[in-house]
Amino acid sequence: MPRRADLAATVARLFAAAGDLAQAATLIRSEPGVYDPATGAAGMPTTNASSCTVLFDQAARPRFSLLDGLEAGPGEQMAWLHGATFAPRAGDRLAVGGSSRVVNAVGNLHDLLFVLVCK
């Protein structure tokens, strides 16, 4: 079985080979503030952001199952994400080239490469 470092190097090399198809992106997670019983309201929300690289899979067909039942439905798009400092999850946003997409589902390949279904 390949070592994690070997897998990481392979993923980085594949994204580099994709050239202009691989785009700089920002993975954004907003979380509501924690309830404060003293004020009776939620505290300030927190937002975490991580730079990453994304490659949109234009060839993925709607309802195409990739792994663990991950499917892109009508109006959704598959994307490969690499290099984020935290693992994406449903509800996160992906900002790419001035637009923002919502992550609807995530497939995890050894915490090195993530397959996203975005809308």
Coordinates of C-alpha atoms in Angstrom, one line a residue:
M1 CA 0.0 0.0 0.0
P2 CA 1.4 3.5 -0.9
R3 CA 2.5 5.7 1.9
R4 CA 0.4 8.9 2.6
A5 CA 3.3 11.1 1.5
D6 CA 3.5 9.3 -1.8
L7 CA -0.3 9.7 -2.3
A8 CA -0.1 13.4 -1.4
A9 CA 2.8 13.9 -4.0
T10 CA 0.8 12.1 -6.7
V11 CA -2.3 14.3 -6.0
A12 CA -0.2 17.5 -6.1
R13 CA 1.4 16.4 -9.3
L14 CA -1.9 15.6 -11.0
F15 CA -3.3 19.0 -10.0
A16 CA -0.2 20.7 -11.3
A17 CA -0.5 18.8 -14.6
A18 CA -4.1 20.0 -15.0
G19 CA -2.7 23.5 -15.7
D20 CA -5.3 26.2 -16.1
L21 CA -8.1 23.7 -15.5
A22 CA -7.1 23.6 -11.8
Q23 CA -8.3 26.9 -10.2
A24 CA -7.5 28.7 -7.0
A25 CA -10.4 28.6 -4.7
T26 CA -11.4 29.3 -1.1
L27 CA -13.3 26.8 1.0
I28 CA -15.5 28.8 3.5
R29 CA -17.3 27.4 6.6
S30 CA -19.6 29.6 8.6
E31 CA -20.8 28.4 12.0
P32 CA -23.5 30.0 14.2
G33 CA -22.5 31.5 17.4
V34 CA -22.8 29.5 20.6
Y35 CA -25.9 30.2 22.8
D36 CA -25.1 32.6 25.6
P37 CA -27.5 32.0 28.5
A38 CA -26.5 35.3 30.1
T39 CA -27.8 37.3 27.1
G40 CA -30.4 34.7 25.9
A41 CA -29.0 35.0 22.3
A42 CA -26.5 33.3 20.1
G43 CA -23.0 34.7 20.1
M44 CA -21.1 36.0 17.1
P45 CA -20.9 33.5 14.2
T46 CA -17.5 32.3 13.2
T47 CA -16.2 31.9 9.7
N48 CA -13.2 29.8 8.7
A49 CA -11.6 30.0 5.2
S50 CA -8.9 28.0 3.5
S51 CA -7.2 28.5 0.2
C52 CA -7.3 25.4 -1.9
T53 CA -7.2 24.2 -5.5
V54 CA -10.3 22.9 -7.3
L55 CA -10.8 21.1 -10.6
F56 CA -14.4 21.0 -11.9
D57 CA -15.3 17.7 -13.5
Q58 CA -17.2 18.8 -16.6
A59 CA -17.4 15.2 -17.8
A60 CA -19.4 13.9 -14.8
R61 CA -22.9 13.1 -15.9
P62 CA -26.0 13.8 -13.7
R63 CA -26.6 10.9 -11.3
F64 CA -23.1 9.6 -11.9
S65 CA -22.1 7.7 -8.8
L66 CA -18.4 8.1 -8.0
L67 CA -17.8 6.7 -4.6
D68 CA -19.8 5.8 -1.5
G69 CA -23.0 6.7 -3.3
L70 CA -21.9 10.2 -4.1
E71 CA -24.0 11.4 -7.0
A72 CA -24.4 14.7 -8.9
G73 CA -28.0 15.5 -9.6
P74 CA -29.5 17.8 -12.1
G75 CA -28.0 21.3 -11.8
E76 CA -25.2 20.1 -9.6
Q77 CA -21.5 19.9 -10.5
M78 CA -18.7 17.5 -9.4
A79 CA -15.4 19.0 -8.3
W80 CA -12.1 17.7 -7.0
L81 CA -10.6 19.7 -4.2
H82 CA -7.1 19.6 -2.9
G83 CA -5.0 21.5 -0.4
A84 CA -7.6 22.9 2.1
T85 CA -6.6 23.1 5.8
F86 CA -9.8 21.5 6.9
A87 CA -12.0 18.8 5.4
P88 CA -15.0 20.1 3.5
R89 CA -18.6 19.2 4.5
A90 CA -22.1 19.7 3.3
G91 CA -23.2 23.3 3.8
D92 CA -19.7 24.8 3.2
R93 CA -19.2 27.3 0.4
L94 CA -16.6 27.1 -2.4
A95 CA -15.6 30.5 -3.8
V96 CA -14.0 30.3 -7.2
G97 CA -13.4 33.1 -9.7
G98 CA -15.9 35.6 -8.2
S99 CA -18.7 33.1 -7.8
S100 CA -19.8 31.0 -4.9
R101 CA -21.2 27.4 -4.8
V102 CA -22.7 25.5 -2.0
V103 CA -21.3 22.1 -1.2
N104 CA -24.1 19.6 -1.1
A105 CA -22.1 16.4 -0.5
V106 CA -18.5 15.3 0.0
G107 CA -16.5 12.2 -0.7
N108 CA -13.2 11.8 1.1
L109 CA -10.2 10.0 -0.4
H110 CA -7.7 9.6 2.4
D111 CA -8.0 13.2 3.6
L112 CA -5.9 14.2 0.6
L113 CA -8.4 14.6 -2.1
F114 CA -12.1 15.4 -1.8
V115 CA -14.9 15.0 -4.3
L116 CA -17.6 17.6 -3.9
V117 CA -21.1 17.9 -5.3
C118 CA -21.8 21.6 -5.6
K119 CA -24.7 23.8 -6.7

